Coordinates of C-alpha atoms in Angstrom, one line a residue:
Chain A
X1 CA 0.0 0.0 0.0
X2 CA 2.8 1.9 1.2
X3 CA 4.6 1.7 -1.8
X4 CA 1.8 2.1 -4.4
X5 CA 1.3 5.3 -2.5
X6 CA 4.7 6.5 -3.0
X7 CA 4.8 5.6 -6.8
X8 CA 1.8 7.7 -7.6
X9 CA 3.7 10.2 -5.7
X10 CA 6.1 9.9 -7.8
X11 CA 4.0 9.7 -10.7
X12 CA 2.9 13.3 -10.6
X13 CA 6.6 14.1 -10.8
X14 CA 8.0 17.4 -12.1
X15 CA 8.0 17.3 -15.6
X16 CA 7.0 19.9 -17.7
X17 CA 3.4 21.4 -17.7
X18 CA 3.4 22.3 -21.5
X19 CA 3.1 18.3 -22.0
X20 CA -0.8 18.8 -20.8
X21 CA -1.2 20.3 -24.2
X22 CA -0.6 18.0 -26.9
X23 CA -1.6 15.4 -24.2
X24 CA -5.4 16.7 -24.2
X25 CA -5.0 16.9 -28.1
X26 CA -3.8 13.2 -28.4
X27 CA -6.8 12.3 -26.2
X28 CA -9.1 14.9 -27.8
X29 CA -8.3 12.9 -31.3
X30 CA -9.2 9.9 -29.9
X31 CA -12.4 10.3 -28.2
X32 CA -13.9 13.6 -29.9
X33 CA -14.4 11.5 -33.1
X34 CA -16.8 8.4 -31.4
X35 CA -18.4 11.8 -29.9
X36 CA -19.4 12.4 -33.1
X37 CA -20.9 8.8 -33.8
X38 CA -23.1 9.5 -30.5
X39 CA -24.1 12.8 -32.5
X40 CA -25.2 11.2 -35.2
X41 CA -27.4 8.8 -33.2
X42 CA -31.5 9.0 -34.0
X43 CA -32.3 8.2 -30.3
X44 CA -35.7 7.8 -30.5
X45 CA -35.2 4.9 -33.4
X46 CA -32.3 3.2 -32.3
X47 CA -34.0 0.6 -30.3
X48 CA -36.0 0.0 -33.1
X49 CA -32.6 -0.2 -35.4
X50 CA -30.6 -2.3 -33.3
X51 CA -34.0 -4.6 -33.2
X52 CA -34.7 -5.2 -36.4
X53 CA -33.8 -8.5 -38.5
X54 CA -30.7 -7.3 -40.2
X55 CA -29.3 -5.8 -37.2
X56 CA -30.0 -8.9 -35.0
X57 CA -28.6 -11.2 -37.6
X58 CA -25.4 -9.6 -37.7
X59 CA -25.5 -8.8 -33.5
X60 CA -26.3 -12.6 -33.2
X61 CA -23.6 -13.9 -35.2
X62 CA -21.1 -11.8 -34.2
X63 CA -21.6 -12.9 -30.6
X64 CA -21.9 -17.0 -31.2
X65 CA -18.9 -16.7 -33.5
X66 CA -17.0 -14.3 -31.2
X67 CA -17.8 -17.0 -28.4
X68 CA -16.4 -20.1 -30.4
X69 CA -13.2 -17.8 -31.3
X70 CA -12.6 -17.1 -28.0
X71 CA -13.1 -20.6 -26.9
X72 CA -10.8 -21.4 -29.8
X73 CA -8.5 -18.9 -28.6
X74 CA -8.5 -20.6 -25.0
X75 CA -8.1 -24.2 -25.9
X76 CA -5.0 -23.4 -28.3
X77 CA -3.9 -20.4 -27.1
X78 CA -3.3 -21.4 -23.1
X79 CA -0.8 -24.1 -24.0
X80 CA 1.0 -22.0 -26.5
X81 CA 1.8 -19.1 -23.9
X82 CA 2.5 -21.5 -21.3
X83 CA 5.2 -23.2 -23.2
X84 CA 6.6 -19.7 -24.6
X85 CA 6.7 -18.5 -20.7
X86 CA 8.5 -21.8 -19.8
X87 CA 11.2 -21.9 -23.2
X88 CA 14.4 -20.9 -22.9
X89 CA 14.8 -17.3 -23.8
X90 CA 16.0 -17.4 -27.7
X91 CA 13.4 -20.0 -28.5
X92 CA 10.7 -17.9 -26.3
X93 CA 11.8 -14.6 -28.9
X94 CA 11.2 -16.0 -31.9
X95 CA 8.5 -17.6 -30.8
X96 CA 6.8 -14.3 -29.5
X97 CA 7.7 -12.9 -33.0
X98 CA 5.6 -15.5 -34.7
X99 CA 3.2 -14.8 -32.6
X100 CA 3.1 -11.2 -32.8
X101 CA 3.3 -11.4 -36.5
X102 CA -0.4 -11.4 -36.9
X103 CA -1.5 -9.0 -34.5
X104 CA 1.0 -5.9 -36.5
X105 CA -0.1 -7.3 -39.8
X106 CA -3.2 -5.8 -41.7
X107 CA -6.3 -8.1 -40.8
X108 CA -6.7 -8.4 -44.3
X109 CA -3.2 -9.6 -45.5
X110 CA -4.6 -12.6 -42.9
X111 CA -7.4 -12.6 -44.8
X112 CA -5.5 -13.3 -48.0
X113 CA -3.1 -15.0 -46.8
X114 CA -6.4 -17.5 -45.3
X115 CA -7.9 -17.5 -48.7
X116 CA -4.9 -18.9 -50.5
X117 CA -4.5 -21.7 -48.2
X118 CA -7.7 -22.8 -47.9
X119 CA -9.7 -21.3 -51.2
X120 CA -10.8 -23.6 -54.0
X121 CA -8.2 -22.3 -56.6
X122 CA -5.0 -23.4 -53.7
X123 CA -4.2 -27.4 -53.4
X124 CA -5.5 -27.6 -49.5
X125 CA -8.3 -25.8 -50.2
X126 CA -9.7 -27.9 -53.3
X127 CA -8.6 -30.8 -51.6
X128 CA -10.9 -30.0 -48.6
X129 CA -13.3 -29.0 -51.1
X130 CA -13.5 -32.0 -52.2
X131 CA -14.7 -33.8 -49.4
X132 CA -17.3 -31.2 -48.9
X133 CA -15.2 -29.9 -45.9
X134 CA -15.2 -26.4 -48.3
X135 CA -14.0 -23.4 -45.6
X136 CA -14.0 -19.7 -47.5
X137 CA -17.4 -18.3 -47.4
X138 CA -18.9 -20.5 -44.4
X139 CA -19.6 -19.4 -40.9
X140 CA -16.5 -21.1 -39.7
X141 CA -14.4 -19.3 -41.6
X142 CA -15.5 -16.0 -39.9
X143 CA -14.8 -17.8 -36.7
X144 CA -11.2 -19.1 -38.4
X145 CA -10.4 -15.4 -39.0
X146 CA -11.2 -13.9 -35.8
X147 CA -9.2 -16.6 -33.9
X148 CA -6.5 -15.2 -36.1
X149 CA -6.8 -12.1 -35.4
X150 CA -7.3 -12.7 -31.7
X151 CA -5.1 -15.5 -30.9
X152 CA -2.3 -13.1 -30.2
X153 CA -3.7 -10.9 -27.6
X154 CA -5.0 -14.2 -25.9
X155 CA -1.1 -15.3 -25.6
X156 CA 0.3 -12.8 -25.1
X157 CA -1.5 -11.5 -22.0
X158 CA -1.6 -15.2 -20.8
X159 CA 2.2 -15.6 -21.6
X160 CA 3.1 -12.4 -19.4
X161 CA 0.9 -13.5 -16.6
X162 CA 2.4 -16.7 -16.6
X163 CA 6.6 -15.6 -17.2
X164 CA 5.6 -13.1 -14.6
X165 CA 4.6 -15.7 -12.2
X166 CA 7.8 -17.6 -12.1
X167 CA 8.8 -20.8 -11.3
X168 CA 9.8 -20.9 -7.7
X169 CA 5.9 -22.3 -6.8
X170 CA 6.1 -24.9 -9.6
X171 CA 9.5 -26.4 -8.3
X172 CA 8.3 -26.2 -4.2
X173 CA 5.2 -27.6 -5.5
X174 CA 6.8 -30.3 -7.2
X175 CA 9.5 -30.8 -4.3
X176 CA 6.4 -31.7 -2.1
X177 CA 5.3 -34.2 -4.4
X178 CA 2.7 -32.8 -7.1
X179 CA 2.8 -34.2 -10.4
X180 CA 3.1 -32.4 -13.5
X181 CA -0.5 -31.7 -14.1
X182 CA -1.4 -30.9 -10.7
X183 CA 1.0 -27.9 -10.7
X184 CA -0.4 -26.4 -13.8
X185 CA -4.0 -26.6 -12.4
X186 CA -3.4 -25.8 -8.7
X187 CA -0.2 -24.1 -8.9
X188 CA 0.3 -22.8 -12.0
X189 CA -2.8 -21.5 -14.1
X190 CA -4.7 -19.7 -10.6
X191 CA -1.4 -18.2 -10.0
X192 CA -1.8 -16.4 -14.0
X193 CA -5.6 -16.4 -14.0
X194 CA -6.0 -12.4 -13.7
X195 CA -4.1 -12.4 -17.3
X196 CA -5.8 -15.3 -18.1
X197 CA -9.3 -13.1 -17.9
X198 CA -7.7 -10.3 -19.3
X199 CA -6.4 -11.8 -22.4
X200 CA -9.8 -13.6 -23.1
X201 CA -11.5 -10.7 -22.5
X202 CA -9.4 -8.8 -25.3
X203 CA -9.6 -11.6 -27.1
X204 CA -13.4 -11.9 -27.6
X205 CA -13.3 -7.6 -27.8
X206 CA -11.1 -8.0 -30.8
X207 CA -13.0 -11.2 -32.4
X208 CA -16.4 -9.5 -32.3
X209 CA -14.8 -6.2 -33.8
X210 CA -12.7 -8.6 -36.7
X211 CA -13.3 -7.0 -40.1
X212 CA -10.3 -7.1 -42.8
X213 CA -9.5 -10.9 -42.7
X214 CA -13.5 -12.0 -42.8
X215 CA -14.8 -9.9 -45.3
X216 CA -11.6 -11.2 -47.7
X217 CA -12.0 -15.1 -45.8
X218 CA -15.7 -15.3 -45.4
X219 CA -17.1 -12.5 -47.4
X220 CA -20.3 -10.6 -46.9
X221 CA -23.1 -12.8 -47.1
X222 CA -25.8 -12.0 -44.7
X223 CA -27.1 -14.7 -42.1
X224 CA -24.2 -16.6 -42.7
X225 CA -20.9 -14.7 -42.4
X226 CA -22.3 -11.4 -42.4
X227 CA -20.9 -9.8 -39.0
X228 CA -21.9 -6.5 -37.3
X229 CA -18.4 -4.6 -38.4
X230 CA -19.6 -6.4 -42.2
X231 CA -22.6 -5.0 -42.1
X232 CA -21.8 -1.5 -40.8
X233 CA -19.6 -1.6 -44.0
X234 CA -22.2 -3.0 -46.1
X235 CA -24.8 0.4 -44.6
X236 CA -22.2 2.6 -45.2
X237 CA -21.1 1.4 -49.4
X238 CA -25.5 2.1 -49.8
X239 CA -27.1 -1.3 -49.6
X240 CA -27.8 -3.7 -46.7
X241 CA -29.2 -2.6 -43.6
X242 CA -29.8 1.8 -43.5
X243 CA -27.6 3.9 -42.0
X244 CA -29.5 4.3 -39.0
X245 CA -29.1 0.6 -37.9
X246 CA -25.8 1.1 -39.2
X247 CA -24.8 3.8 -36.4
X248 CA -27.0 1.9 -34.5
X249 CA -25.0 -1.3 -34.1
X250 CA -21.7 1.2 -34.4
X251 CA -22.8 2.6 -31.1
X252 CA -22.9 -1.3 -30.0
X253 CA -19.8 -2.5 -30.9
X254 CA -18.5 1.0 -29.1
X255 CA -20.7 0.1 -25.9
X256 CA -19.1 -3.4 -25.7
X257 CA -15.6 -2.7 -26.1
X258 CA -16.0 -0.1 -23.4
X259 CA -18.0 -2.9 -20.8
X260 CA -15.2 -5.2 -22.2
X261 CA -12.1 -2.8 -21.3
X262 CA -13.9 -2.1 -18.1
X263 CA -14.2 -5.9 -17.2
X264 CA -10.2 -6.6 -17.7
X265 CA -9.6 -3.2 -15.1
X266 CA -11.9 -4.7 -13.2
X267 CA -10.1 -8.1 -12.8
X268 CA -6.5 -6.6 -12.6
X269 CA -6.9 -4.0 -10.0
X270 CA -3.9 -2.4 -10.0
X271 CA -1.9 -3.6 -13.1
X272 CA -3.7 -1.8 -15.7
X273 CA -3.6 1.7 -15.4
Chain B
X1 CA -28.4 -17.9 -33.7
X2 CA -31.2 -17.3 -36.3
X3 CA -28.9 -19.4 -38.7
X4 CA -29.1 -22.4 -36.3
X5 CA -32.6 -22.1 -36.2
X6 CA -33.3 -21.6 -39.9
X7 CA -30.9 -25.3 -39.9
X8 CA -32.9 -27.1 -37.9
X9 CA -36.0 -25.9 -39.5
X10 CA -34.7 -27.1 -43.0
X11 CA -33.4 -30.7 -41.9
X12 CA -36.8 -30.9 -40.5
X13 CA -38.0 -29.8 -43.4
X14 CA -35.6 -32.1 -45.6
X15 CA -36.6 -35.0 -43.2
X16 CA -40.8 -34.5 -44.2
X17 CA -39.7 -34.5 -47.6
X18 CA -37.8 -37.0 -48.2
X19 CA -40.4 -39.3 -46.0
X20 CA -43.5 -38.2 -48.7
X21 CA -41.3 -37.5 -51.7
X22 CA -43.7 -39.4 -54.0
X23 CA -46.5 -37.1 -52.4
X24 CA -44.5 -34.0 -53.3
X25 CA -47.6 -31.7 -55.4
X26 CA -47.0 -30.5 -58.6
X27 CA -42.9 -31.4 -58.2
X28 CA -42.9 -28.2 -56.3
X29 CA -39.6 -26.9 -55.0
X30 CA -38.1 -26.0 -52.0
X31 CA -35.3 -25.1 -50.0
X32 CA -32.8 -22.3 -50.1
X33 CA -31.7 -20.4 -53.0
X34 CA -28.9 -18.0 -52.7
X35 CA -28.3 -15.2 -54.9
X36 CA -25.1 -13.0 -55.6
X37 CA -25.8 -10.0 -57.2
X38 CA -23.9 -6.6 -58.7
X39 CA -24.7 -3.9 -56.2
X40 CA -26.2 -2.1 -59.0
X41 CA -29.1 -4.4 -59.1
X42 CA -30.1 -4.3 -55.1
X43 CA -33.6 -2.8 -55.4
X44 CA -34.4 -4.7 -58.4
X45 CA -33.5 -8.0 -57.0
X46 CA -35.1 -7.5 -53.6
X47 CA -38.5 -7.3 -55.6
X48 CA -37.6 -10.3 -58.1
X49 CA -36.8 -12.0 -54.7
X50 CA -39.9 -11.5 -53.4
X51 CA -42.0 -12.0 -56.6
X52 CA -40.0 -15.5 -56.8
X53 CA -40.5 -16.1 -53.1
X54 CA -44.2 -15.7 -53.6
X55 CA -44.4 -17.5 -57.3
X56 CA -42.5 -20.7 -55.1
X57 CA -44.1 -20.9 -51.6
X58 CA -41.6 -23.7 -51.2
X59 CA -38.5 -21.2 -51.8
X60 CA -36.5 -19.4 -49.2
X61 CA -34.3 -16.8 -51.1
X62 CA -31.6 -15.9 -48.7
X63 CA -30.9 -12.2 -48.1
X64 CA -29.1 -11.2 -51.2
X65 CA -25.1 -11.0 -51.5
X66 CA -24.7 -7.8 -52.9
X67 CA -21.6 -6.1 -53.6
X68 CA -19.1 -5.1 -56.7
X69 CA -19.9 -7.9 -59.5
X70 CA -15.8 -8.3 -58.9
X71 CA -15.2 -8.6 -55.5
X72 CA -18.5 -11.2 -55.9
X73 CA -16.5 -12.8 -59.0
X74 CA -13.4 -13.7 -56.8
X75 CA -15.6 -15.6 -54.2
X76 CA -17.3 -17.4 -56.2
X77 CA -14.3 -18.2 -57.8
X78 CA -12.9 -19.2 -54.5
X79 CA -16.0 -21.5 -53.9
X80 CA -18.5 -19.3 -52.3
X81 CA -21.8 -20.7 -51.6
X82 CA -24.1 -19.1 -54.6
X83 CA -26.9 -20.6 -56.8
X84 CA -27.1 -17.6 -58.8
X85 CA -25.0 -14.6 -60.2
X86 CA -25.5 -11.6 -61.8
X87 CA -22.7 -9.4 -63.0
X88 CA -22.8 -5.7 -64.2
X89 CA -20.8 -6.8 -67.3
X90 CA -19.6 -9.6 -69.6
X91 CA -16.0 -9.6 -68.7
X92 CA -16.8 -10.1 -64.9
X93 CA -18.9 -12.7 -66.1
X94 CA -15.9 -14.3 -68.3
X95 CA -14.5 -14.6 -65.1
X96 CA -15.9 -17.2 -63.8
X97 CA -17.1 -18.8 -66.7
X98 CA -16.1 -22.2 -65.9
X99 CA -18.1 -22.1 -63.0
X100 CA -21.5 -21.2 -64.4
X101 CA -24.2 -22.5 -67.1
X102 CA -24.9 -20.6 -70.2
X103 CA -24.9 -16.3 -69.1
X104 CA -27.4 -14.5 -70.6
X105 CA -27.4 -10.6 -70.8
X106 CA -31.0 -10.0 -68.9
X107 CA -30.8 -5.8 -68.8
X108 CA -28.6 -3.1 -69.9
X109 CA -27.7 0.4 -68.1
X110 CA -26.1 3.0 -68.8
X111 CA -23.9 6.2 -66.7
X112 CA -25.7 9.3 -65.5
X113 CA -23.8 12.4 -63.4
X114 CA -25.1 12.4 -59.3
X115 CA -25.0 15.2 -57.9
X116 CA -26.2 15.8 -54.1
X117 CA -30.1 17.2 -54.5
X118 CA -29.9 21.2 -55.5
X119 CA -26.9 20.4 -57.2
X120 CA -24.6 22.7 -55.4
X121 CA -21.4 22.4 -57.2
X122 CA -23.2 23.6 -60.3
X123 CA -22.3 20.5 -62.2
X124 CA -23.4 20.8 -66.0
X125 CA -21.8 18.1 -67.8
X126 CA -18.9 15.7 -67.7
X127 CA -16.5 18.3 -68.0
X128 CA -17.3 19.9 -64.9
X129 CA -16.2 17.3 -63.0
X130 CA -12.6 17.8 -63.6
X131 CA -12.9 21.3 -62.1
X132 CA -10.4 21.9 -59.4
X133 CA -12.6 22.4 -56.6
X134 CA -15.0 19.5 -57.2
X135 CA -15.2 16.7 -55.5
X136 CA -15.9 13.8 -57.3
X137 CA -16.3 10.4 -56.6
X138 CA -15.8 7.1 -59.1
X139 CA -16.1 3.6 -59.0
X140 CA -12.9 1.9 -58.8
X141 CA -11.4 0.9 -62.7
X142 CA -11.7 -2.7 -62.0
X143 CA -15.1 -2.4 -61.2
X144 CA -17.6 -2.9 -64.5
X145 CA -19.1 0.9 -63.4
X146 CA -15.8 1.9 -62.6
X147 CA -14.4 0.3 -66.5
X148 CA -17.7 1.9 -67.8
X149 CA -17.2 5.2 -65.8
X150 CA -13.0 5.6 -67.5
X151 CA -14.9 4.1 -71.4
X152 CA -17.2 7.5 -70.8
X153 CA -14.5 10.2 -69.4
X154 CA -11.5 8.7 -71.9
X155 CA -14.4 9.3 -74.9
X156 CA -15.1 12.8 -73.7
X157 CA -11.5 13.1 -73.4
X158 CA -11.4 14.4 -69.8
X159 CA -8.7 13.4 -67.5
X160 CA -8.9 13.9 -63.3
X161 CA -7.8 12.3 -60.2
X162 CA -11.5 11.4 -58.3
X163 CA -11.0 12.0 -55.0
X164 CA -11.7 8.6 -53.9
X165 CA -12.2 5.0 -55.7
X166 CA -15.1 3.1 -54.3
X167 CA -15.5 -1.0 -54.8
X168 CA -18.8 -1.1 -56.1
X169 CA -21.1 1.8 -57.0
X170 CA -23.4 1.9 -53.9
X171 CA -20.7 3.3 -52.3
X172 CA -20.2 5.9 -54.5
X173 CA -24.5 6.7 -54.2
X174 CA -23.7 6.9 -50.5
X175 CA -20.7 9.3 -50.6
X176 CA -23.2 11.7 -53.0
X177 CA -26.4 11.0 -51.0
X178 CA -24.8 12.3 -47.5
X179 CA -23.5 15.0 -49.7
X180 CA -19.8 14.6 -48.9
X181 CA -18.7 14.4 -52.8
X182 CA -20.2 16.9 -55.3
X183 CA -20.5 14.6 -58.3
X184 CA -20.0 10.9 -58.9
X185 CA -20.8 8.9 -61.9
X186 CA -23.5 5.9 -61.2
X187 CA -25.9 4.0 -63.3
X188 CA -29.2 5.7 -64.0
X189 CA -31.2 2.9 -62.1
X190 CA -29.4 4.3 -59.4
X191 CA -30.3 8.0 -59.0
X192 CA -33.7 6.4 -58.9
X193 CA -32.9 5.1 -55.6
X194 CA -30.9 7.6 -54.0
X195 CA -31.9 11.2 -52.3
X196 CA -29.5 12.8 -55.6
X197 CA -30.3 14.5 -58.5
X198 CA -28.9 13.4 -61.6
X199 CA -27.0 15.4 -64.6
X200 CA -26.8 13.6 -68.0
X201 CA -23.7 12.4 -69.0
X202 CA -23.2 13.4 -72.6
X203 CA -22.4 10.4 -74.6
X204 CA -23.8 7.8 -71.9
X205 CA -25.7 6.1 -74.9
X206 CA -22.6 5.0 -76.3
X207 CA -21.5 2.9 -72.9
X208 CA -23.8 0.4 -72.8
X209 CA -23.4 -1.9 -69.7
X210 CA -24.9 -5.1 -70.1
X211 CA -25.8 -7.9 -67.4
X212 CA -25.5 -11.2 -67.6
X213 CA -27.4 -13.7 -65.2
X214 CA -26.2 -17.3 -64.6
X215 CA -27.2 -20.6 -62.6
X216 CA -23.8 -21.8 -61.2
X217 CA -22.9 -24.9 -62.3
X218 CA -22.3 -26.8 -58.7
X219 CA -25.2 -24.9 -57.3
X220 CA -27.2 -26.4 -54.1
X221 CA -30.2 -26.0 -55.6
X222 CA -29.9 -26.1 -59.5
X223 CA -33.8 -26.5 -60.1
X224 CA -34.4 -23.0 -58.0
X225 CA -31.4 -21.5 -59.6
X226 CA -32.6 -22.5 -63.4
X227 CA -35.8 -21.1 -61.9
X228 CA -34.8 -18.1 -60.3
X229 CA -32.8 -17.3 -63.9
X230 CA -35.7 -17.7 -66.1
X231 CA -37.7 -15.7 -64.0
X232 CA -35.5 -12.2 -64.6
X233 CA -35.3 -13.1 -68.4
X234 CA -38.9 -13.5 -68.5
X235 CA -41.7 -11.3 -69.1
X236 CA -42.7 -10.6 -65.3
X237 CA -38.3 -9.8 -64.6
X238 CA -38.1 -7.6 -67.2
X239 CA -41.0 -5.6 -65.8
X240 CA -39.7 -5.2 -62.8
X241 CA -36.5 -4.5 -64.1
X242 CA -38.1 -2.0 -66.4
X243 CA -40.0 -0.4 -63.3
X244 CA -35.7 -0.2 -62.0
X245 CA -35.0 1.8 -65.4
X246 CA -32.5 -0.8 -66.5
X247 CA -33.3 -1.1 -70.4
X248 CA -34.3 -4.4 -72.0
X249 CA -30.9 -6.6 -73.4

């Protein structure tokens, strides 16, 4: 307590005031313009906007696919991190590059890059095609390109939490008899779960917000792979559902990443400031 | 979660069927027929959807994939799910001609200027829009109203930058509807359908675009998809395709 104290002391330093100014500008940038979406807002319709079968089509499969890529995410992800955390350092760098990789990348060069592996016109694509096990333009492969898109925050949040942890309640653990997988569940994963939650939580944020990779991976077809960020897009290039439901569901996706930011602040009191 | 639903609901379906096949009336058919379609032809699809829908009571047309007849070309080509597809011109069409039965033109359209209602810019003709302090907004070149928009400017030899390229040519409606461009060039059908005003485009008459309509050959439901086709070409599509102000093929 004592020392958190003094940090924030220390926090509000001396530095020099002038920084306030192009601080409140970088912030002003930021915010002022998702001000102007809650402008644009027709209040008295938007229940009605976000209600209607367009919008609840895209909300709804946004959320079951966001679910599975998160639980996707989860099932892959958790190992990956661990071992990363647990690799000797060079083969832990180039592993976090790999990793990293997708999340600096354009979604859409995922997208592409997703399409030519598993499109009809590339060999493991027609191949799968061929058994009728055909990916590009299915609801799975909206929930194929929001796990890659998301993957990376997951592990990397979980790989932190985990690294950060250490080791020294593994071995006492394992001095005193645990086995292998007893650590990792008693010892080991409660020990990382506050970046376990966090990184899920960005996870599933960033996999309902997906755009690039699924409208080049699953395209735009509504019902089927038609997201809400697709179908924002779709209001916006003059077809599809109107531009009300359009800011509509924009003011949606703003409202969840907010409740979803706040959930992760939430669960790590204290290490996300 | 509607998706799951409509599943279920169609192996039920499938299930009945397949127990009274024999007993099927009249051969009727059913199930789902999906349908990509040029964005150009939105409004005038969503009405030969319905008049389909209602001429089939066994038929559910999907919510139409709409979008520019290339970006719609590449996912077919990359084995997207479509019974039916529609271009805005042959060579999209050529495209993916090993994928489809027998094209058929089915309309034709041609360019018009769009210009925000009131016109504000002043916009007379084609050469306006090269002034320097227009805005003006075009569908992409690889696009067929993007090809059909450079065939009309490179004829009336006028040379710009637009200040953006847009993928299909709803987008390029929307920009001009909300007023943030000055001008744009769109298909006549489309001014129909917007809040704009429209400008003719001297010269339009010698750009024809010309739509072709295909059942895909590994479609999911070929009998609809024949169907569907010989609807638009028939008497009762091309009035509603009239009533859109495309022309006749």
């Amino acid at each position: 307590m004592t020392a958190r104290r003094e940090e924030r002391d220390a926090s509000a330093g001396n530095l020099p005031r002038i920084l306030a100014l192009p601080a409140v500008l970088a912030l002003a940038l930021l915010v002022v313009p998702l001000a102007g979406l809650i402008a644009r807002a027709d209040w008295p319709s938007l229940w009605t906007d976000v209600t209607s079968r367009e919008s609840l089509d895209a909300l709804g499969l946004s959320l079951v696919t966001g679910l599975i890529a998160t639980a996707v995410c989860l099932v892959l992800g958790l190992p990956l991190a661990i071992l990363i955390a647990r690799a000797r350092p060079g083969i832990a760098a180039v592993l976090r590059v790999l990793v990293t990789v997708p999340l600096v990348l354009p979604p859409m060069v995922g997208g592409v890059a997703l399409l030519y592996l598993f499109g009809r016109s590339a060999p493991a694509g027609a191949w799968l095609a061929g058994w009728g096990l055909g990916l590009p333009f299915t609801t799975a492969a909206v929930v194929v390109a929001q796990v890659f898109v998301a993957l990376p925050f997951l592990v990397l949040a979980v790989e932190g939490a985990v690294r950060a942890v250490g080791v020294e309640y593994e071995r006492t653990a394992a001095s005193l008899g645990a086995g292998r997988w007893a650590t990792l569940w008693r010892i080991t994963l409660p020990l990382a779960a506050p970046g376990l939650v966090a990184g899920l939580v960005l996870c599933f944020a960033r996999a309902i917000g997906e755009f690039g990779a699924t409208a080049l991976f699953a395209g735009n077809n509504p019902g089927v792979t038609q997201t809400m960020p697709l179908a924002i897009y779709t209001a916006f290039n003059g077809s599809g559902v109107g531009e009300g439901p359009a800011v509509a569901l924009s003011l949606l996706l703003l409202v969840t990443a907010i409740a979803v930011l706040l959930l992760v602040r939430a669960w790590r009191p204290g290490s996300v400031r | 979660m509607r998706k799951i639903r409509v599943a279920a609901v169609a192996a039920g379906a499938a299930l009945l069927l397949t127990a009274c096949a024999p007993a099927a009336p009249g051969g009727g058919m059913a199930g789902e027929l999906t349908v990509y379609a040029a964005a150009s032809l939105g409004p005038a699809f969503e009405d030969l959807a319905a008049q389909f829908e209602a001429d089939n009571p066994g038929i559910d047309v999907r919510p139409l994939v709409l979008d520019g007849s290339q970006v719609l070309a590449t996912q077919i080509a990359e084995g997207a799910p479509a019974d039916v597809f529609a271009s805005a011109d042959e060579q999209t069409m050529d495209r993916v001609t090993d994928l489809v039965h027998a094209p058929a033109v089915f309309a034709t359209n041609t360019l018009a200027i769009a210009v925000p209602p009131g016109n504000p810019a002043g916009i007379e003709g084609l050469a306006d829009l090269a002034g320097a302090d227009v805005t003006v907004v075009l569908c992409a070149a690889e696009v067929p109203c993007g090809a059909a928009s450079r065939a009309l400017l490179d004829r009336a030899g006028i040379a710009f930058d637009p200040a953006s390229e847009e993928q299909n040519v709803g987008a390029v409606l929307a920009k001009i509807d909300a007023a943030e461009a000055d001008a744009g060039l769109v298909y006549r059908t489309d001014i129909l359908r917007g809040d704009v005003d429209e400008v003719a485009a001297e010269g339009s008459d010698e750009v024809v675009n010309r739509y072709p309509i295909a059942a895909l050959r590994d479609a999911r439901n070929p009998d609809a998809a024949d169907a569907f086709v010989a609807l638009v070409r028939g008497e009762t599509g091309q009035r509603i395709l009239a009533e859109h102000g495309f022309g006749a093929p």
